[in-house]
Amino acid sequence: MTIPSFLLARTVNLSQAGTLLASSAELTAVEAIGLSLIGISVVFVVLSLIALAIGTLPKLLETFDPWIPRLHGETPADSPPNPAEALPARERRIVAAIGYVLHQEMMKARNDQDASTV
Amino acid sequence: MDLPHGVMILVGILFIGLAVVKDYEPLLLLPIGMGIVVGNIPHASDMMLGVYQDGFDPVTGQFDPRNASVLSFIYFGVKFGLFPPLIFLGIGAMTDFSTMLSNPKLILLGAAAQVGIFMTLIGALLIGFTSKEAAVIGIIGGADGPTSIFLASQLAPNLLGPIAIAAYSYMALVPVIQPPIMMALTTKEERRIRMKAPRNVTKREKVLFPIIAFLICALIVPGALVLIGMLFFGNLLKESMVTERLANTARTALIDIVTILLGFSVGASTEASKFLTTQSMLIFGLGAISFAVATAAGIMFAKFMNLFLEEKINPLVGAAGVSAVPDSARVVQMVGQQEDPHNFLLMHAMAPNVAGVIGSAVAAGVLWSRFM
């Protein structure tokens, strides 16, 4: 791929020393594109690994359940629920809706004072 | 009193007005607004009242506390990156990662939204900012105030004021900036997609998550150690259930104190002669672009994922991939309910929202590692 000349013309400092991730020199536009690709790839890799770990965690916990000590204050109710005992989807939706309305009303009552964006 | 200082005082009053009248992020905009007013009251230079009168001799570097203002001591926590990790501790102690744990694929939306950071980095470099400055401007797209301040304090302290004000302004304006982008990039049918209710998450998963996620992040991106470490430490305090007092302090008193000190001192750092510059205006412009790109990237990635998924994701949820917790998730809920009043997207949107916090801290770690 050819890099447009206007990109190259905007080079801030033409120092090419060092590698992309170790050099403290100013970036050229081409290096910035490389850094951006590496950067977003790293973000995806980290979050994908977290997603993978989370996805496999329930199965691992189930497999090793006999050998894992109970947490302080953990009750059998904290264990994964039996799907047959779970609420039907319709009732879960009703519970969620009631919870949402209660939440909204409580937020209004508190004038939203605790809802800072961070 | 000259015109620039007068303008800045009006900006401060505008921030206070937005907080008090419009209820836009009052916990942030009110301290920042008052700080702007305080920081722009003209005073004699020998009175030691300004944030930048830190007591260090510019020639010898010697510190003399008699030449330091009280505001400079408060600003110390911003200047040396002390406040952002403490805020992350509080965020960790108040965040429930359950929705993320119950639907791990939504985490990827939090990664996609970080595209805005890196696109803006390139843009800022092209219009003449130095590499470090470009990196710091890019991080505004992460819509994460503490991360922006942390990176600015480490890489470009000269831009700390404009970066902090831009980051927090755009976070406060999430309900204004995001909906038009969300409407433009999605069809009516897509906005009406209902998602499956999340599964129950066990206590063991909640306790193990901060440890596992911290190890993954810190081993791959050590630069994110401080922010990510404090975030997951706070979450472990909360989920372990054995340190309830500490968790409670972190998510209430501590984060409130730090928010007051950070907001006020950042506001006070916007003294007109340092703040009203072309550079600051460019930062505001690039910050807006960065934020818009991040929102669009999250939505488009959700649509891309839908090409391969049987259970479709409502693409609006992708917009919550920018951090701004929990405002961007609330905006998703609001826009979703405009199409279908019985569609509850809030809990689904919280997953990419908190993943975005992790993603922006990791992106900051990458940039810090590169430029430190």
GROMACS .gro file of C-alpha atoms in nm:
model
  490
    1MET     CA    1   0.000   0.000   0.000
    2THR     CA    2   0.135   0.343  -0.091
    3ILE     CA    3   0.125   0.603   0.181
    4PRO     CA    4  -0.013   0.935   0.049
    5SER     CA    5   0.249   1.205   0.030
    6PHE     CA    6   0.047   1.444   0.247
    7LEU     CA    7   0.072   1.194   0.530
    8LEU     CA    8   0.445   1.175   0.498
    9ALA     CA    9   0.470   1.553   0.470
   10ARG     CA   10   0.305   1.583   0.809
   11THR     CA   11   0.580   1.389   0.978
   12VAL     CA   12   0.652   1.567   1.304
   13ASN     CA   13   1.004   1.447   1.357
   14LEU     CA   14   1.181   1.214   1.122
   15SER     CA   15   1.364   1.021   1.388
   16GLN     CA   16   1.344   0.656   1.294
   17ALA     CA   17   1.545   0.524   1.584
   18GLY     CA   18   1.417   0.242   1.796
   19THR     CA   19   1.135   0.001   1.751
   20LEU     CA   20   0.772   0.097   1.731
   21LEU     CA   21   0.688   0.010   2.088
   22ALA     CA   22   1.013   0.089   2.259
   23SER     CA   23   1.132   0.413   2.107
   24SER     CA   24   1.064   0.742   2.280
   25ALA     CA   25   1.114   0.934   1.955
   26GLU     CA   26   0.840   1.130   1.779
   27LEU     CA   27   0.620   0.921   1.555
   28THR     CA   28   0.597   0.959   1.182
   29ALA     CA   29   0.248   0.931   1.036
   30VAL     CA   30   0.328   0.583   0.910
   31GLU     CA   31   0.448   0.475   1.254
   32ALA     CA   32   0.134   0.624   1.409
   33ILE     CA   33  -0.080   0.406   1.185
   34GLY     CA   34   0.128   0.105   1.287
   35LEU     CA   35   0.101   0.194   1.655
   36SER     CA   36  -0.275   0.238   1.620
   37LEU     CA   37  -0.312  -0.104   1.460
   38ILE     CA   38  -0.100  -0.263   1.732
   39GLY     CA   39  -0.281  -0.069   2.003
   40ILE     CA   40  -0.632  -0.167   1.897
   41SER     CA   41  -0.514  -0.526   1.846
   42VAL     CA   42  -0.378  -0.536   2.201
   43VAL     CA   43  -0.709  -0.401   2.336
   44PHE     CA   44  -0.898  -0.670   2.140
   45VAL     CA   45  -0.661  -0.946   2.253
   46VAL     CA   46  -0.689  -0.848   2.621
   47LEU     CA   47  -1.067  -0.817   2.616
   48SER     CA   48  -1.107  -1.134   2.407
   49LEU     CA   49  -0.897  -1.327   2.659
   50ILE     CA   50  -1.111  -1.190   2.940
   51ALA     CA   51  -1.424  -1.293   2.748
   52LEU     CA   52  -1.277  -1.638   2.692
   53ALA     CA   53  -1.187  -1.673   3.060
   54ILE     CA   54  -1.533  -1.562   3.168
   55GLY     CA   55  -1.694  -1.797   2.918
   56THR     CA   56  -1.507  -2.101   3.046
   57LEU     CA   57  -1.522  -2.008   3.416
   58PRO     CA   58  -1.866  -2.161   3.493
   59LYS     CA   59  -1.763  -2.495   3.339
   60LEU     CA   60  -1.431  -2.497   3.526
   61LEU     CA   61  -1.603  -2.414   3.853
   62GLU     CA   62  -1.856  -2.689   3.794
   63THR     CA   63  -1.582  -2.942   3.715
   64PHE     CA   64  -1.366  -2.855   4.013
   65ASP     CA   65  -1.652  -2.783   4.251
   66PRO     CA   66  -1.569  -3.068   4.496
   67TRP     CA   67  -1.215  -2.935   4.543
   68ILE     CA   68  -1.294  -2.565   4.572
   69PRO     CA   69  -1.353  -2.443   4.928
   70ARG     CA   70  -1.674  -2.257   4.998
   71LEU     CA   71  -1.636  -1.881   5.020
   72HIS     CA   72  -1.705  -1.702   5.345
   73GLY     CA   73  -2.081  -1.664   5.371
   74GLU     CA   74  -2.148  -1.866   5.057
   75THR     CA   75  -2.469  -2.064   5.066
   76PRO     CA   76  -2.596  -2.329   4.828
   77ALA     CA   77  -2.821  -2.057   4.689
   78ASP     CA   78  -2.509  -1.898   4.541
   79SER     CA   79  -2.446  -2.209   4.333
   80PRO     CA   80  -2.561  -2.213   3.969
   81PRO     CA   81  -2.940  -2.255   3.970
   82ASN     CA   82  -3.100  -2.559   3.818
   83PRO     CA   83  -3.256  -2.439   3.492
   84ALA     CA   84  -3.571  -2.637   3.571
   85GLU     CA   85  -3.612  -2.436   3.890
   86ALA     CA   86  -3.553  -2.101   3.726
   87LEU     CA   87  -3.843  -1.864   3.668
   88PRO     CA   88  -4.016  -1.882   3.330
   89ALA     CA   89  -3.899  -1.620   3.083
   90ARG     CA   90  -4.225  -1.424   3.105
   91GLU     CA   91  -4.200  -1.395   3.485
   92ARG     CA   92  -3.834  -1.298   3.466
   93ARG     CA   93  -3.930  -1.017   3.232
   94ILE     CA   94  -4.203  -0.900   3.470
   95VAL     CA   95  -3.959  -0.905   3.762
   96ALA     CA   96  -3.703  -0.712   3.556
   97ALA     CA   97  -3.965  -0.454   3.458
   98ILE     CA   98  -4.078  -0.407   3.820
   99GLY     CA   99  -3.715  -0.374   3.926
  100TYR     CA  100  -3.651  -0.118   3.654
  101VAL     CA  101  -3.954   0.094   3.752
  102LEU     CA  102  -3.854   0.081   4.120
  103HIS     CA  103  -3.501   0.183   4.025
  104GLN     CA  104  -3.629   0.477   3.818
  105GLU     CA  105  -3.854   0.596   4.098
  106MET     CA  106  -3.576   0.570   4.356
  107MET     CA  107  -3.343   0.763   4.127
  108LYS     CA  108  -3.604   1.037   4.088
  109ALA     CA  109  -3.654   1.048   4.463
  110ARG     CA  110  -3.285   1.092   4.519
  111ASN     CA  111  -3.276   1.353   4.244
  112ASP     CA  112  -3.017   1.137   4.073
  113GLN     CA  113  -2.751   1.258   4.313
  114ASP     CA  114  -2.556   0.934   4.318
  115ALA     CA  115  -2.546   0.881   3.944
  116SER     CA  116  -2.223   1.039   3.842
  117THR     CA  117  -2.069   0.939   3.513
  118VAL     CA  118  -1.711   0.825   3.546
  119MET     CA  119  -1.020   4.182   3.481
  120ASP     CA  120  -0.952   4.133   3.109
  121LEU     CA  121  -1.173   3.978   2.841
  122PRO     CA  122  -1.021   3.624   2.843
  123HIS     CA  123  -1.066   3.591   3.219
  124GLY     CA  124  -1.420   3.723   3.187
  125VAL     CA  125  -1.495   3.465   2.917
  126MET     CA  126  -1.361   3.185   3.135
  127ILE     CA  127  -1.568   3.298   3.431
  128LEU     CA  128  -1.875   3.288   3.206
  129VAL     CA  129  -1.777   2.936   3.097
  130GLY     CA  130  -1.754   2.839   3.464
  131ILE     CA  131  -2.099   2.984   3.530
  132LEU     CA  132  -2.229   2.797   3.222
  133PHE     CA  133  -2.097   2.469   3.369
  134ILE     CA  134  -2.263   2.546   3.702
  135GLY     CA  135  -2.584   2.631   3.515
  136LEU     CA  136  -2.577   2.304   3.318
  137ALA     CA  137  -2.533   2.116   3.646
  138VAL     CA  138  -2.797   2.302   3.847
  139VAL     CA  139  -3.059   2.373   3.581
  140LYS     CA  140  -3.019   2.086   3.334
  141ASP     CA  141  -2.889   1.829   3.584
  142TYR     CA  142  -2.606   1.739   3.342
  143GLU     CA  143  -2.353   1.543   3.548
  144PRO     CA  144  -2.381   1.777   3.848
  145LEU     CA  145  -2.122   1.588   4.053
  146LEU     CA  146  -1.860   1.671   3.790
  147LEU     CA  147  -1.971   1.993   3.628
  148LEU     CA  148  -2.044   2.183   3.948
  149PRO     CA  149  -1.697   2.140   4.107
  150ILE     CA  150  -1.530   2.200   3.769
  151GLY     CA  151  -1.744   2.508   3.703
  152MET     CA  152  -1.673   2.658   4.044
  153GLY     CA  153  -1.305   2.576   3.998
  154ILE     CA  154  -1.304   2.762   3.665
  155VAL     CA  155  -1.454   3.069   3.830
  156VAL     CA  156  -1.206   3.057   4.119
  157GLY     CA  157  -0.908   2.995   3.891
  158ASN     CA  158  -0.987   3.293   3.673
  159ILE     CA  159  -1.025   3.564   3.934
  160PRO     CA  160  -0.734   3.799   3.861
  161HIS     CA  161  -0.491   3.842   4.148
  162ALA     CA  162  -0.148   3.983   4.216
  163SER     CA  163   0.123   3.731   4.130
  164ASP     CA  164   0.291   3.761   4.470
  165MET     CA  165  -0.026   3.658   4.653
  166MET     CA  166   0.027   3.286   4.593
  167LEU     CA  167  -0.328   3.204   4.493
  168GLY     CA  168  -0.298   3.032   4.154
  169VAL     CA  169  -0.282   2.660   4.083
  170TYR     CA  170   0.046   2.697   3.897
  171GLN     CA  171   0.227   2.868   4.188
  172ASP     CA  172   0.363   2.539   4.315
  173GLY     CA  173   0.660   2.669   4.513
  174PHE     CA  174   0.928   2.528   4.284
  175ASP     CA  175   1.191   2.774   4.166
  176PRO     CA  176   1.193   2.756   3.785
  177VAL     CA  177   1.571   2.801   3.775
  178THR     CA  178   1.706   2.601   4.067
  179GLY     CA  179   1.418   2.360   4.110
  180GLN     CA  180   1.426   2.421   4.485
  181PHE     CA  181   1.094   2.391   4.668
  182ASP     CA  182   0.984   2.669   4.901
  183PRO     CA  183   0.643   2.609   5.059
  184ARG     CA  184   0.605   2.983   5.122
  185ASN     CA  185   0.581   3.029   4.745
  186ALA     CA  186   0.318   2.760   4.698
  187SER     CA  187  -0.057   2.822   4.689
  188VAL     CA  188  -0.313   2.606   4.864
  189LEU     CA  189  -0.468   2.529   4.523
  190SER     CA  190  -0.134   2.396   4.399
  191PHE     CA  191  -0.129   2.145   4.684
  192ILE     CA  192  -0.474   2.021   4.586
  193TYR     CA  193  -0.368   2.016   4.221
  194PHE     CA  194  -0.075   1.795   4.320
  195GLY     CA  195  -0.308   1.493   4.304
  196VAL     CA  196  -0.393   1.575   3.942
  197LYS     CA  197  -0.045   1.677   3.836
  198PHE     CA  198   0.117   1.358   3.959
  199GLY     CA  199  -0.165   1.124   3.861
  200LEU     CA  200  -0.268   1.040   4.217
  201PHE     CA  201  -0.643   1.104   4.191
  202PRO     CA  202  -0.731   0.890   3.885
  203PRO     CA  203  -0.627   0.557   4.042
  204LEU     CA  204  -0.823   0.644   4.356
  205ILE     CA  205  -1.128   0.715   4.144
  206PHE     CA  206  -1.077   0.379   3.971
  207LEU     CA  207  -1.073   0.216   4.314
  208GLY     CA  208  -1.413   0.370   4.384
  209ILE     CA  209  -1.546   0.273   4.042
  210GLY     CA  210  -1.437  -0.085   4.102
  211ALA     CA  211  -1.609  -0.089   4.440
  212MET     CA  212  -1.937   0.034   4.291
  213THR     CA  213  -1.939  -0.165   3.966
  214ASP     CA  214  -2.135  -0.484   3.927
  215PHE     CA  215  -1.976  -0.686   3.648
  216SER     CA  216  -2.259  -0.942   3.647
  217THR     CA  217  -2.405  -0.841   3.312
  218MET     CA  218  -2.062  -0.866   3.156
  219LEU     CA  219  -1.999  -1.203   3.317
  220SER     CA  220  -2.332  -1.335   3.195
  221ASN     CA  221  -2.276  -1.238   2.832
  222PRO     CA  222  -1.901  -1.231   2.759
  223LYS     CA  223  -1.934  -1.165   2.385
  224LEU     CA  224  -2.058  -0.813   2.461
  225ILE     CA  225  -1.710  -0.738   2.598
  226LEU     CA  226  -1.585  -0.711   2.241
  227LEU     CA  227  -1.804  -0.405   2.189
  228GLY     CA  228  -1.602  -0.233   2.461
  229ALA     CA  229  -1.289  -0.307   2.259
  230ALA     CA  230  -1.435  -0.184   1.928
  231ALA     CA  231  -1.524   0.154   2.076
  232GLN     CA  232  -1.157   0.217   2.153
  233VAL     CA  233  -1.095   0.261   1.778
  234GLY     CA  234  -1.178   0.629   1.833
  235ILE     CA  235  -0.870   0.669   2.052
  236PHE     CA  236  -0.628   0.550   1.789
  237MET     CA  237  -0.797   0.722   1.493
  238THR     CA  238  -0.778   1.053   1.679
  239LEU     CA  239  -0.414   0.993   1.766
  240ILE     CA  240  -0.337   0.983   1.395
  241GLY     CA  241  -0.551   1.291   1.330
  242ALA     CA  242  -0.386   1.492   1.607
  243LEU     CA  243  -0.043   1.399   1.478
  244LEU     CA  244  -0.138   1.511   1.128
  245ILE     CA  245  -0.240   1.858   1.242
  246GLY     CA  246   0.087   1.914   1.419
  247PHE     CA  247   0.065   1.793   1.777
  248THR     CA  248   0.364   1.604   1.916
  249SER     CA  249   0.332   1.229   1.956
  250LYS     CA  250   0.273   1.246   2.330
  251GLU     CA  251   0.015   1.520   2.292
  252ALA     CA  252  -0.158   1.325   2.014
  253ALA     CA  253  -0.175   1.016   2.236
  254VAL     CA  254  -0.329   1.217   2.519
  255ILE     CA  255  -0.583   1.383   2.287
  256GLY     CA  256  -0.678   1.044   2.144
  257ILE     CA  257  -0.760   0.904   2.487
  258ILE     CA  258  -1.049   1.154   2.516
  259GLY     CA  259  -1.232   0.915   2.280
  260GLY     CA  260  -1.227   0.659   2.557
  261ALA     CA  261  -1.476   0.888   2.735
  262ASP     CA  262  -1.305   0.809   3.060
  263GLY     CA  263  -1.215   1.118   3.261
  264PRO     CA  264  -0.975   0.961   3.514
  265THR     CA  265  -0.788   0.775   3.238
  266SER     CA  266  -0.756   1.092   3.032
  267ILE     CA  267  -0.621   1.285   3.330
  268PHE     CA  268  -0.384   1.004   3.426
  269LEU     CA  269  -0.233   0.978   3.079
  270ALA     CA  270  -0.214   1.357   3.039
  271SER     CA  271  -0.033   1.390   3.372
  272GLN     CA  272   0.222   1.133   3.259
  273LEU     CA  273   0.274   1.232   2.896
  274ALA     CA  274   0.163   1.592   2.840
  275PRO     CA  275   0.115   1.784   3.166
  276ASN     CA  276   0.095   2.106   2.966
  277LEU     CA  277  -0.238   1.990   2.820
  278LEU     CA  278  -0.387   1.865   3.144
  279GLY     CA  279  -0.645   2.145   3.178
  280PRO     CA  280  -0.790   2.129   2.824
  281ILE     CA  281  -0.781   1.748   2.820
  282ALA     CA  282  -0.965   1.716   3.150
  283ILE     CA  283  -1.224   1.977   3.061
  284ALA     CA  284  -1.278   1.824   2.715
  285ALA     CA  285  -1.308   1.470   2.853
  286TYR     CA  286  -1.555   1.562   3.125
  287SER     CA  287  -1.752   1.794   2.897
  288TYR     CA  288  -1.808   1.522   2.640
  289MET     CA  289  -1.895   1.274   2.913
  290ALA     CA  290  -2.156   1.516   3.039
  291LEU     CA  291  -2.285   1.564   2.685
  292VAL     CA  292  -2.329   1.192   2.614
  293PRO     CA  293  -2.710   1.231   2.595
  294VAL     CA  294  -2.664   1.502   2.332
  295ILE     CA  295  -2.380   1.358   2.121
  296GLN     CA  296  -2.466   0.989   2.100
  297PRO     CA  297  -2.837   0.966   1.999
  298PRO     CA  298  -2.800   1.126   1.651
  299ILE     CA  299  -2.512   0.888   1.570
  300MET     CA  300  -2.712   0.592   1.701
  301MET     CA  301  -3.016   0.687   1.494
  302ALA     CA  302  -2.809   0.747   1.181
  303LEU     CA  303  -2.629   0.411   1.192
  304THR     CA  304  -2.918   0.179   1.280
  305THR     CA  305  -3.249   0.088   1.120
  306LYS     CA  306  -3.579   0.087   1.304
  307GLU     CA  307  -3.582  -0.294   1.299
  308GLU     CA  308  -3.234  -0.309   1.451
  309ARG     CA  309  -3.330  -0.071   1.729
  310ARG     CA  310  -3.624  -0.296   1.815
  311ILE     CA  311  -3.415  -0.611   1.859
  312ARG     CA  312  -3.481  -0.768   2.198
  313MET     CA  313  -3.199  -0.949   2.368
  314LYS     CA  314  -3.214  -1.259   2.581
  315ALA     CA  315  -3.222  -1.200   2.957
  316PRO     CA  316  -2.878  -1.250   3.116
  317ARG     CA  317  -2.810  -1.566   3.316
  318ASN     CA  318  -2.752  -1.572   3.689
  319VAL     CA  319  -2.389  -1.529   3.791
  320THR     CA  320  -2.253  -1.712   4.093
  321LYS     CA  321  -2.067  -1.549   4.377
  322ARG     CA  322  -1.756  -1.754   4.296
  323GLU     CA  323  -1.747  -1.614   3.944
  324LYS     CA  324  -1.780  -1.262   4.077
  325VAL     CA  325  -1.492  -1.311   4.322
  326LEU     CA  326  -1.263  -1.483   4.073
  327PHE     CA  327  -1.331  -1.237   3.791
  328PRO     CA  328  -1.130  -0.937   3.922
  329ILE     CA  329  -0.829  -1.158   3.993
  330ILE     CA  330  -0.833  -1.333   3.655
  331ALA     CA  331  -0.905  -1.017   3.457
  332PHE     CA  332  -0.634  -0.825   3.641
  333LEU     CA  333  -0.374  -1.092   3.567
  334ILE     CA  334  -0.466  -1.097   3.198
  335CYS     CA  335  -0.451  -0.718   3.168
  336ALA     CA  336  -0.139  -0.660   3.375
  337LEU     CA  337   0.066  -0.940   3.219
  338ILE     CA  338  -0.009  -0.825   2.864
  339VAL     CA  339  -0.010  -0.447   2.925
  340PRO     CA  340   0.193  -0.363   3.238
  341GLY     CA  341   0.137   0.004   3.160
  342ALA     CA  342  -0.225  -0.038   3.264
  343LEU     CA  343  -0.121  -0.180   3.601
  344VAL     CA  344  -0.205   0.123   3.816
  345LEU     CA  345  -0.553   0.197   3.680
  346ILE     CA  346  -0.658  -0.162   3.618
  347GLY     CA  347  -0.506  -0.277   3.948
  348MET     CA  348  -0.707  -0.023   4.145
  349LEU     CA  349  -1.024  -0.095   3.947
  350PHE     CA  350  -1.012  -0.468   4.017
  351PHE     CA  351  -0.889  -0.418   4.373
  352GLY     CA  352  -1.199  -0.208   4.437
  353ASN     CA  353  -1.417  -0.472   4.277
  354LEU     CA  354  -1.257  -0.748   4.485
  355LEU     CA  355  -1.329  -0.546   4.800
  356LYS     CA  356  -1.693  -0.536   4.694
  357GLU     CA  357  -1.740  -0.891   4.576
  358SER     CA  358  -1.542  -1.068   4.848
  359MET     CA  359  -1.810  -0.958   5.099
  360VAL     CA  360  -1.552  -0.975   5.378
  361THR     CA  361  -1.435  -0.614   5.344
  362GLU     CA  362  -1.769  -0.441   5.327
  363ARG     CA  363  -1.647  -0.140   5.527
  364LEU     CA  364  -1.354  -0.081   5.293
  365ALA     CA  365  -1.570  -0.127   4.984
  366ASN     CA  366  -1.828   0.109   5.124
  367THR     CA  367  -1.567   0.375   5.196
  368ALA     CA  368  -1.413   0.338   4.849
  369ARG     CA  369  -1.745   0.375   4.668
  370THR     CA  370  -1.883   0.658   4.881
  371ALA     CA  371  -1.661   0.881   5.094
  372LEU     CA  372  -1.330   0.825   4.916
  373ILE     CA  373  -1.455   0.867   4.560
  374ASP     CA  374  -1.662   1.169   4.664
  375ILE     CA  375  -1.364   1.340   4.828
  376VAL     CA  376  -1.140   1.271   4.531
  377THR     CA  377  -1.408   1.387   4.286
  378ILE     CA  378  -1.444   1.715   4.472
  379LEU     CA  379  -1.068   1.776   4.482
  380LEU     CA  380  -1.012   1.665   4.124
  381GLY     CA  381  -1.304   1.855   3.974
  382PHE     CA  382  -1.229   2.175   4.160
  383SER     CA  383  -0.855   2.178   4.097
  384VAL     CA  384  -0.892   2.082   3.730
  385GLY     CA  385  -1.138   2.369   3.692
  386ALA     CA  386  -0.898   2.604   3.868
  387SER     CA  387  -0.621   2.500   3.629
  388THR     CA  388  -0.803   2.658   3.334
  389GLU     CA  389  -0.656   3.001   3.393
  390ALA     CA  390  -0.739   3.203   3.079
  391SER     CA  391  -0.385   3.274   2.961
  392LYS     CA  392  -0.306   2.901   2.963
  393PHE     CA  393  -0.644   2.772   2.853
  394LEU     CA  394  -0.781   3.006   2.588
  395THR     CA  395  -0.546   2.902   2.310
  396THR     CA  396  -0.584   2.767   1.958
  397GLN     CA  397  -0.439   2.442   2.087
  398SER     CA  398  -0.723   2.405   2.337
  399MET     CA  399  -0.984   2.466   2.067
  400LEU     CA  400  -0.821   2.201   1.847
  401ILE     CA  401  -0.826   1.960   2.140
  402PHE     CA  402  -1.198   2.021   2.188
  403GLY     CA  403  -1.261   1.961   1.816
  404LEU     CA  404  -1.054   1.644   1.806
  405GLY     CA  405  -1.213   1.523   2.129
  406ALA     CA  406  -1.559   1.552   1.975
  407ILE     CA  407  -1.447   1.360   1.667
  408SER     CA  408  -1.283   1.097   1.884
  409PHE     CA  409  -1.600   1.051   2.086
  410ALA     CA  410  -1.820   1.030   1.776
  411VAL     CA  411  -1.588   0.777   1.609
  412ALA     CA  412  -1.584   0.564   1.925
  413THR     CA  413  -1.964   0.560   1.938
  414ALA     CA  414  -1.991   0.474   1.569
  415ALA     CA  415  -1.726   0.201   1.595
  416GLY     CA  416  -1.914   0.030   1.878
  417ILE     CA  417  -2.241   0.032   1.683
  418MET     CA  418  -2.083  -0.088   1.360
  419PHE     CA  419  -1.900  -0.368   1.538
  420ALA     CA  420  -2.227  -0.486   1.693
  421LYS     CA  421  -2.378  -0.498   1.343
  422PHE     CA  422  -2.072  -0.689   1.224
  423MET     CA  423  -2.109  -0.941   1.506
  424ASN     CA  424  -2.474  -0.989   1.412
  425LEU     CA  425  -2.360  -1.132   1.078
  426PHE     CA  426  -2.232  -1.436   1.266
  427LEU     CA  427  -2.465  -1.461   1.566
  428GLU     CA  428  -2.789  -1.655   1.590
  429GLU     CA  429  -2.910  -1.451   1.886
  430LYS     CA  430  -2.877  -1.099   1.752
  431ILE     CA  431  -2.737  -0.808   1.950
  432ASN     CA  432  -2.925  -0.481   1.946
  433PRO     CA  433  -2.663  -0.258   1.776
  434LEU     CA  434  -2.753   0.035   2.002
  435VAL     CA  435  -2.576  -0.155   2.279
  436GLY     CA  436  -2.248  -0.103   2.091
  437ALA     CA  437  -2.266   0.271   2.161
  438ALA     CA  438  -2.219   0.195   2.531
  439GLY     CA  439  -1.870   0.065   2.452
  440VAL     CA  440  -1.738   0.414   2.519
  441SER     CA  441  -1.671   0.415   2.892
  442ALA     CA  442  -1.886   0.701   3.034
  443VAL     CA  443  -2.040   0.473   3.297
  444PRO     CA  444  -2.338   0.463   3.334
  445ASP     CA  445  -2.458   0.750   3.117
  446SER     CA  446  -2.397   0.591   2.778
  447ALA     CA  447  -2.583   0.277   2.893
  448ARG     CA  448  -2.872   0.497   2.998
  449VAL     CA  449  -2.872   0.664   2.657
  450VAL     CA  450  -2.893   0.320   2.493
  451GLN     CA  451  -3.194   0.241   2.712
  452MET     CA  452  -3.355   0.573   2.625
  453VAL     CA  453  -3.307   0.543   2.248
  454GLY     CA  454  -3.414   0.177   2.252
  455GLN     CA  455  -3.735   0.260   2.436
  456GLN     CA  456  -3.824   0.528   2.185
  457GLU     CA  457  -3.875   0.246   1.934
  458ASP     CA  458  -4.008  -0.016   2.172
  459PRO     CA  459  -4.122   0.100   2.516
  460HIS     CA  460  -4.110  -0.258   2.647
  461ASN     CA  461  -3.751  -0.326   2.544
  462PHE     CA  462  -3.509  -0.308   2.838
  463LEU     CA  463  -3.156  -0.265   2.709
  464LEU     CA  464  -2.999  -0.107   3.017
  465MET     CA  465  -2.862  -0.426   3.170
  466HIS     CA  466  -2.727  -0.543   2.832
  467ALA     CA  467  -2.564  -0.206   2.769
  468MET     CA  468  -2.385  -0.216   3.103
  469ALA     CA  469  -2.169  -0.504   2.976
  470PRO     CA  470  -1.989  -0.312   2.697
  471ASN     CA  471  -2.001  -0.004   2.919
  472VAL     CA  472  -1.783  -0.155   3.193
  473ALA     CA  473  -1.577  -0.340   2.932
  474GLY     CA  474  -1.510   0.003   2.782
  475VAL     CA  475  -1.359   0.117   3.111
  476ILE     CA  476  -1.117  -0.176   3.098
  477GLY     CA  477  -1.055  -0.119   2.726
  478SER     CA  478  -0.971   0.249   2.763
  479ALA     CA  479  -0.738   0.178   3.057
  480VAL     CA  480  -0.562  -0.088   2.846
  481ALA     CA  481  -0.535   0.156   2.553
  482ALA     CA  482  -0.389   0.415   2.791
  483GLY     CA  483  -0.143   0.153   2.914
  484VAL     CA  484  -0.034   0.078   2.557
  485LEU     CA  485   0.019   0.448   2.484
  486TRP     CA  486   0.199   0.508   2.812
  487SER     CA  487   0.428   0.212   2.749
  488ARG     CA  488   0.510   0.350   2.407
  489PHE     CA  489   0.586   0.706   2.509
  490MET     CA  490   0.711   0.697   2.869
   0.00000   0.00000   0.00000
